[in-house]
Amino acid sequence: MTRRFMAAVAAAFLCTASGLAQELPQPQKHEKPRWYRIVRTQFKYGKAWEARQIITDHLRPATVASGTGEPAMEFHNQTGPWDETVIWAMPEGPAEMEWALSPDFTKWFAALAKLEGGTDKAWAVLGKYTDLIEREETDLALERPFRVK
């Protein structure tokens, strides 16, 4: 009786396994994946306006001058803990995160240094801005195309 039971279980398993083999998902890459880096910033209490002035007067002009690409989207949050949310396209995908100092950052910083009149002044502007940040959070996201079936 035990052998019959084991044979029945084995037969059922083989039938099920052969049926599952046809239903198993197959590997599939994303078509034309578009990755984004989402940066949320909370400034120190009462410092959001000052931080935004530094962005407008110093950081954004360096972005334009360097040609490194402006944010895909930028939000000045009106509720919640974050003051700003900035979304940056990542043309190279997550591989961009492999850099300790990316070529885009060094290009951008060179433009900032030129606009500010030297690397010391550029570091001072960058330091003043980062001193206004309470906390920051970065996420990576893969764009999911909207499809209606």
JSON list of C-alpha atoms in Angstrom, two decimals:
[
{"chain": "A", "resi": 1, "resn": "MET", "atom": "CA", "xyz": [0.00, 0.00, 0.00]},
{"chain": "A", "resi": 2, "resn": "THR", "atom": "CA", "xyz": [2.83, 2.36, 0.73]},
{"chain": "A", "resi": 3, "resn": "ARG", "atom": "CA", "xyz": [4.44, 1.59, -2.64]},
{"chain": "A", "resi": 4, "resn": "ARG", "atom": "CA", "xyz": [1.18, 2.23, -4.44]},
{"chain": "A", "resi": 5, "resn": "PHE", "atom": "CA", "xyz": [0.77, 5.54, -2.61]},
{"chain": "A", "resi": 6, "resn": "MET", "atom": "CA", "xyz": [4.36, 6.61, -3.44]},
{"chain": "A", "resi": 7, "resn": "ALA", "atom": "CA", "xyz": [3.86, 5.60, -7.09]},
{"chain": "A", "resi": 8, "resn": "ALA", "atom": "CA", "xyz": [0.64, 7.63, -7.25]},
{"chain": "A", "resi": 9, "resn": "VAL", "atom": "CA", "xyz": [2.36, 10.68, -5.69]},
{"chain": "A", "resi": 10, "resn": "ALA", "atom": "CA", "xyz": [5.30, 10.34, -8.12]},
{"chain": "A", "resi": 11, "resn": "ALA", "atom": "CA", "xyz": [2.93, 10.03, -11.10]},
{"chain": "A", "resi": 12, "resn": "ALA", "atom": "CA", "xyz": [0.94, 13.05, -9.96]},
{"chain": "A", "resi": 13, "resn": "PHE", "atom": "CA", "xyz": [4.15, 15.02, -9.49]},
{"chain": "A", "resi": 14, "resn": "LEU", "atom": "CA", "xyz": [5.43, 14.12, -12.96]},
{"chain": "A", "resi": 15, "resn": "CYS", "atom": "CA", "xyz": [2.14, 15.11, -14.57]},
{"chain": "A", "resi": 16, "resn": "THR", "atom": "CA", "xyz": [2.09, 18.38, -12.66]},
{"chain": "A", "resi": 17, "resn": "ALA", "atom": "CA", "xyz": [5.77, 19.09, -13.33]},
{"chain": "A", "resi": 18, "resn": "SER", "atom": "CA", "xyz": [5.41, 18.57, -17.07]},
{"chain": "A", "resi": 19, "resn": "GLY", "atom": "CA", "xyz": [2.40, 20.92, -17.06]},
{"chain": "A", "resi": 20, "resn": "LEU", "atom": "CA", "xyz": [4.30, 23.52, -15.03]},
{"chain": "A", "resi": 21, "resn": "ALA", "atom": "CA", "xyz": [7.24, 23.49, -17.41]},
{"chain": "A", "resi": 22, "resn": "GLN", "atom": "CA", "xyz": [5.01, 25.01, -20.07]},
{"chain": "A", "resi": 23, "resn": "GLU", "atom": "CA", "xyz": [3.66, 27.67, -17.69]},
{"chain": "A", "resi": 24, "resn": "LEU", "atom": "CA", "xyz": [6.93, 28.84, -16.11]},
{"chain": "A", "resi": 25, "resn": "PRO", "atom": "CA", "xyz": [7.75, 32.47, -16.82]},
{"chain": "A", "resi": 26, "resn": "GLN", "atom": "CA", "xyz": [10.60, 33.15, -19.21]},
{"chain": "A", "resi": 27, "resn": "PRO", "atom": "CA", "xyz": [13.30, 35.80, -18.69]},
{"chain": "A", "resi": 28, "resn": "GLN", "atom": "CA", "xyz": [12.33, 39.14, -20.18]},
{"chain": "A", "resi": 29, "resn": "LYS", "atom": "CA", "xyz": [14.26, 42.41, -20.23]},
{"chain": "A", "resi": 30, "resn": "HIS", "atom": "CA", "xyz": [12.57, 45.80, -20.12]},
{"chain": "A", "resi": 31, "resn": "GLU", "atom": "CA", "xyz": [12.22, 47.41, -23.53]},
{"chain": "A", "resi": 32, "resn": "LYS", "atom": "CA", "xyz": [14.13, 50.71, -23.62]},
{"chain": "A", "resi": 33, "resn": "PRO", "atom": "CA", "xyz": [14.34, 51.08, -19.82]},
{"chain": "A", "resi": 34, "resn": "ARG", "atom": "CA", "xyz": [14.37, 54.65, -18.49]},
{"chain": "A", "resi": 35, "resn": "TRP", "atom": "CA", "xyz": [15.84, 55.05, -15.02]},
{"chain": "A", "resi": 36, "resn": "TYR", "atom": "CA", "xyz": [15.48, 58.06, -12.72]},
{"chain": "A", "resi": 37, "resn": "ARG", "atom": "CA", "xyz": [17.14, 59.23, -9.51]},
{"chain": "A", "resi": 38, "resn": "ILE", "atom": "CA", "xyz": [14.60, 60.82, -7.16]},
{"chain": "A", "resi": 39, "resn": "VAL", "atom": "CA", "xyz": [16.12, 63.13, -4.54]},
{"chain": "A", "resi": 40, "resn": "ARG", "atom": "CA", "xyz": [13.98, 64.38, -1.66]},
{"chain": "A", "resi": 41, "resn": "THR", "atom": "CA", "xyz": [15.38, 67.17, 0.48]},
{"chain": "A", "resi": 42, "resn": "GLN", "atom": "CA", "xyz": [14.28, 68.54, 3.81]},
{"chain": "A", "resi": 43, "resn": "PHE", "atom": "CA", "xyz": [15.98, 71.82, 4.67]},
{"chain": "A", "resi": 44, "resn": "LYS", "atom": "CA", "xyz": [16.66, 72.98, 8.19]},
{"chain": "A", "resi": 45, "resn": "TYR", "atom": "CA", "xyz": [13.74, 74.81, 9.77]},
{"chain": "A", "resi": 46, "resn": "GLY", "atom": "CA", "xyz": [13.22, 78.18, 8.09]},
{"chain": "A", "resi": 47, "resn": "LYS", "atom": "CA", "xyz": [16.05, 77.68, 5.57]},
{"chain": "A", "resi": 48, "resn": "ALA", "atom": "CA", "xyz": [14.14, 76.53, 2.46]},
{"chain": "A", "resi": 49, "resn": "TRP", "atom": "CA", "xyz": [13.98, 80.02, 0.95]},
{"chain": "A", "resi": 50, "resn": "GLU", "atom": "CA", "xyz": [17.73, 80.58, 1.45]},
{"chain": "A", "resi": 51, "resn": "ALA", "atom": "CA", "xyz": [18.52, 77.17, -0.06]},
{"chain": "A", "resi": 52, "resn": "ARG", "atom": "CA", "xyz": [16.33, 77.87, -3.09]},
{"chain": "A", "resi": 53, "resn": "GLN", "atom": "CA", "xyz": [18.12, 81.20, -3.61]},
{"chain": "A", "resi": 54, "resn": "ILE", "atom": "CA", "xyz": [21.47, 79.39, -3.72]},
{"chain": "A", "resi": 55, "resn": "ILE", "atom": "CA", "xyz": [20.00, 76.94, -6.24]},
{"chain": "A", "resi": 56, "resn": "THR", "atom": "CA", "xyz": [18.65, 79.77, -8.40]},
{"chain": "A", "resi": 57, "resn": "ASP", "atom": "CA", "xyz": [21.68, 82.06, -8.17]},
{"chain": "A", "resi": 58, "resn": "HIS", "atom": "CA", "xyz": [24.55, 79.54, -8.20]},
{"chain": "A", "resi": 59, "resn": "LEU", "atom": "CA", "xyz": [23.75, 75.85, -8.68]},
{"chain": "A", "resi": 60, "resn": "ARG", "atom": "CA", "xyz": [21.28, 76.03, -11.57]},
{"chain": "A", "resi": 61, "resn": "PRO", "atom": "CA", "xyz": [23.52, 78.38, -13.64]},
{"chain": "A", "resi": 62, "resn": "ALA", "atom": "CA", "xyz": [26.36, 75.87, -13.22]},
{"chain": "A", "resi": 63, "resn": "THR", "atom": "CA", "xyz": [24.04, 73.11, -14.45]},
{"chain": "A", "resi": 64, "resn": "VAL", "atom": "CA", "xyz": [23.16, 75.10, -17.55]},
{"chain": "A", "resi": 65, "resn": "ALA", "atom": "CA", "xyz": [26.78, 76.16, -18.18]},
{"chain": "A", "resi": 66, "resn": "SER", "atom": "CA", "xyz": [28.11, 72.61, -17.81]},
{"chain": "A", "resi": 67, "resn": "GLY", "atom": "CA", "xyz": [25.53, 71.06, -20.12]},
{"chain": "A", "resi": 68, "resn": "THR", "atom": "CA", "xyz": [25.14, 68.12, -17.75]},
{"chain": "A", "resi": 69, "resn": "GLY", "atom": "CA", "xyz": [21.36, 68.11, -18.01]},
{"chain": "A", "resi": 70, "resn": "GLU", "atom": "CA", "xyz": [18.67, 69.75, -15.97]},
{"chain": "A", "resi": 71, "resn": "PRO", "atom": "CA", "xyz": [16.24, 67.82, -13.77]},
{"chain": "A", "resi": 72, "resn": "ALA", "atom": "CA", "xyz": [13.46, 65.96, -15.55]},
{"chain": "A", "resi": 73, "resn": "MET", "atom": "CA", "xyz": [11.06, 67.33, -12.91]},
{"chain": "A", "resi": 74, "resn": "GLU", "atom": "CA", "xyz": [11.30, 69.51, -9.84]},
{"chain": "A", "resi": 75, "resn": "PHE", "atom": "CA", "xyz": [8.70, 69.91, -7.12]},
{"chain": "A", "resi": 76, "resn": "HIS", "atom": "CA", "xyz": [8.46, 72.35, -4.23]},
{"chain": "A", "resi": 77, "resn": "ASN", "atom": "CA", "xyz": [6.49, 70.17, -1.83]},
{"chain": "A", "resi": 78, "resn": "GLN", "atom": "CA", "xyz": [3.61, 71.88, -0.04]},
{"chain": "A", "resi": 79, "resn": "THR", "atom": "CA", "xyz": [2.87, 69.14, 2.49]},
{"chain": "A", "resi": 80, "resn": "GLY", "atom": "CA", "xyz": [4.78, 66.35, 4.17]},
{"chain": "A", "resi": 81, "resn": "PRO", "atom": "CA", "xyz": [8.32, 66.32, 5.58]},
{"chain": "A", "resi": 82, "resn": "TRP", "atom": "CA", "xyz": [10.13, 67.12, 2.31]},
{"chain": "A", "resi": 83, "resn": "ASP", "atom": "CA", "xyz": [10.70, 70.64, 0.99]},
{"chain": "A", "resi": 84, "resn": "GLU", "atom": "CA", "xyz": [11.82, 69.59, -2.47]},
{"chain": "A", "resi": 85, "resn": "THR", "atom": "CA", "xyz": [11.69, 66.59, -4.75]},
{"chain": "A", "resi": 86, "resn": "VAL", "atom": "CA", "xyz": [13.95, 66.59, -7.79]},
{"chain": "A", "resi": 87, "resn": "ILE", "atom": "CA", "xyz": [13.88, 63.87, -10.43]},
{"chain": "A", "resi": 88, "resn": "TRP", "atom": "CA", "xyz": [16.98, 63.35, -12.56]},
{"chain": "A", "resi": 89, "resn": "ALA", "atom": "CA", "xyz": [17.07, 61.17, -15.68]},
{"chain": "A", "resi": 90, "resn": "MET", "atom": "CA", "xyz": [19.76, 58.47, -15.60]},
{"chain": "A", "resi": 91, "resn": "PRO", "atom": "CA", "xyz": [20.65, 57.79, -19.25]},
{"chain": "A", "resi": 92, "resn": "GLU", "atom": "CA", "xyz": [23.18, 55.12, -18.21]},
{"chain": "A", "resi": 93, "resn": "GLY", "atom": "CA", "xyz": [20.76, 53.52, -15.74]},
{"chain": "A", "resi": 94, "resn": "PRO", "atom": "CA", "xyz": [21.90, 52.22, -12.33]},
{"chain": "A", "resi": 95, "resn": "ALA", "atom": "CA", "xyz": [25.48, 51.94, -13.65]},
{"chain": "A", "resi": 96, "resn": "GLU", "atom": "CA", "xyz": [25.74, 55.69, -12.98]},
{"chain": "A", "resi": 97, "resn": "MET", "atom": "CA", "xyz": [25.78, 54.87, -9.27]},
{"chain": "A", "resi": 98, "resn": "GLU", "atom": "CA", "xyz": [29.15, 53.11, -9.67]},
{"chain": "A", "resi": 99, "resn": "TRP", "atom": "CA", "xyz": [31.00, 56.44, -9.70]},
{"chain": "A", "resi": 100, "resn": "ALA", "atom": "CA", "xyz": [32.36, 57.95, -6.48]},
{"chain": "A", "resi": 101, "resn": "LEU", "atom": "CA", "xyz": [32.63, 61.25, -8.41]},
{"chain": "A", "resi": 102, "resn": "SER", "atom": "CA", "xyz": [30.90, 61.03, -11.76]},
{"chain": "A", "resi": 103, "resn": "PRO", "atom": "CA", "xyz": [32.16, 62.72, -14.93]},
{"chain": "A", "resi": 104, "resn": "ASP", "atom": "CA", "xyz": [28.98, 64.84, -14.87]},
{"chain": "A", "resi": 105, "resn": "PHE", "atom": "CA", "xyz": [29.71, 66.02, -11.31]},
{"chain": "A", "resi": 106, "resn": "THR", "atom": "CA", "xyz": [33.30, 66.98, -12.14]},
{"chain": "A", "resi": 107, "resn": "LYS", "atom": "CA", "xyz": [32.10, 68.81, -15.27]},
{"chain": "A", "resi": 108, "resn": "TRP", "atom": "CA", "xyz": [29.37, 70.56, -13.25]},
{"chain": "A", "resi": 109, "resn": "PHE", "atom": "CA", "xyz": [31.79, 71.52, -10.48]},
{"chain": "A", "resi": 110, "resn": "ALA", "atom": "CA", "xyz": [34.25, 72.93, -13.03]},
{"chain": "A", "resi": 111, "resn": "ALA", "atom": "CA", "xyz": [31.43, 75.14, -14.37]},
{"chain": "A", "resi": 112, "resn": "LEU", "atom": "CA", "xyz": [30.51, 76.22, -10.83]},
{"chain": "A", "resi": 113, "resn": "ALA", "atom": "CA", "xyz": [34.16, 77.07, -10.11]},
{"chain": "A", "resi": 114, "resn": "LYS", "atom": "CA", "xyz": [34.38, 79.14, -13.30]},
{"chain": "A", "resi": 115, "resn": "LEU", "atom": "CA", "xyz": [31.16, 81.04, -12.47]},
{"chain": "A", "resi": 116, "resn": "GLU", "atom": "CA", "xyz": [32.17, 81.63, -8.85]},
{"chain": "A", "resi": 117, "resn": "GLY", "atom": "CA", "xyz": [35.76, 82.68, -9.61]},
{"chain": "A", "resi": 118, "resn": "GLY", "atom": "CA", "xyz": [37.69, 79.65, -8.35]},
{"chain": "A", "resi": 119, "resn": "THR", "atom": "CA", "xyz": [37.40, 76.25, -6.71]},
{"chain": "A", "resi": 120, "resn": "ASP", "atom": "CA", "xyz": [37.62, 77.68, -3.18]},
{"chain": "A", "resi": 121, "resn": "LYS", "atom": "CA", "xyz": [34.59, 79.88, -3.83]},
{"chain": "A", "resi": 122, "resn": "ALA", "atom": "CA", "xyz": [32.74, 77.01, -5.50]},
{"chain": "A", "resi": 123, "resn": "TRP", "atom": "CA", "xyz": [33.35, 74.75, -2.48]},
{"chain": "A", "resi": 124, "resn": "ALA", "atom": "CA", "xyz": [32.17, 77.59, -0.22]},
{"chain": "A", "resi": 125, "resn": "VAL", "atom": "CA", "xyz": [28.87, 77.91, -2.15]},
{"chain": "A", "resi": 126, "resn": "LEU", "atom": "CA", "xyz": [28.38, 74.16, -2.13]},
{"chain": "A", "resi": 127, "resn": "GLY", "atom": "CA", "xyz": [29.20, 73.99, 1.58]},
{"chain": "A", "resi": 128, "resn": "LYS", "atom": "CA", "xyz": [26.77, 76.80, 2.38]},
{"chain": "A", "resi": 129, "resn": "TYR", "atom": "CA", "xyz": [24.03, 74.96, 0.48]},
{"chain": "A", "resi": 130, "resn": "THR", "atom": "CA", "xyz": [24.68, 71.57, 2.11]},
{"chain": "A", "resi": 131, "resn": "ASP", "atom": "CA", "xyz": [24.74, 73.22, 5.55]},
{"chain": "A", "resi": 132, "resn": "LEU", "atom": "CA", "xyz": [21.09, 74.17, 4.99]},
{"chain": "A", "resi": 133, "resn": "ILE", "atom": "CA", "xyz": [20.04, 70.53, 4.49]},
{"chain": "A", "resi": 134, "resn": "GLU", "atom": "CA", "xyz": [18.49, 68.70, 7.43]},
{"chain": "A", "resi": 135, "resn": "ARG", "atom": "CA", "xyz": [18.24, 65.37, 5.62]},
{"chain": "A", "resi": 136, "resn": "GLU", "atom": "CA", "xyz": [18.10, 63.95, 2.13]},
{"chain": "A", "resi": 137, "resn": "GLU", "atom": "CA", "xyz": [16.86, 60.70, 0.64]},
{"chain": "A", "resi": 138, "resn": "THR", "atom": "CA", "xyz": [17.58, 59.22, -2.79]},
{"chain": "A", "resi": 139, "resn": "ASP", "atom": "CA", "xyz": [15.63, 56.52, -4.61]},
{"chain": "A", "resi": 140, "resn": "LEU", "atom": "CA", "xyz": [16.14, 54.88, -7.98]},
{"chain": "A", "resi": 141, "resn": "ALA", "atom": "CA", "xyz": [13.07, 54.25, -10.11]},
{"chain": "A", "resi": 142, "resn": "LEU", "atom": "CA", "xyz": [12.38, 52.51, -13.39]},
{"chain": "A", "resi": 143, "resn": "GLU", "atom": "CA", "xyz": [9.72, 54.19, -15.49]},
{"chain": "A", "resi": 144, "resn": "ARG", "atom": "CA", "xyz": [6.80, 51.90, -16.09]},
{"chain": "A", "resi": 145, "resn": "PRO", "atom": "CA", "xyz": [5.00, 52.68, -19.34]},
{"chain": "A", "resi": 146, "resn": "PHE", "atom": "CA", "xyz": [1.30, 53.26, -18.98]},
{"chain": "A", "resi": 147, "resn": "ARG", "atom": "CA", "xyz": [-0.55, 50.61, -20.93]},
{"chain": "A", "resi": 148, "resn": "VAL", "atom": "CA", "xyz": [-4.26, 50.02, -21.23]},
{"chain": "A", "resi": 149, "resn": "LYS", "atom": "CA", "xyz": [-5.24, 46.46, -22.06]}
]
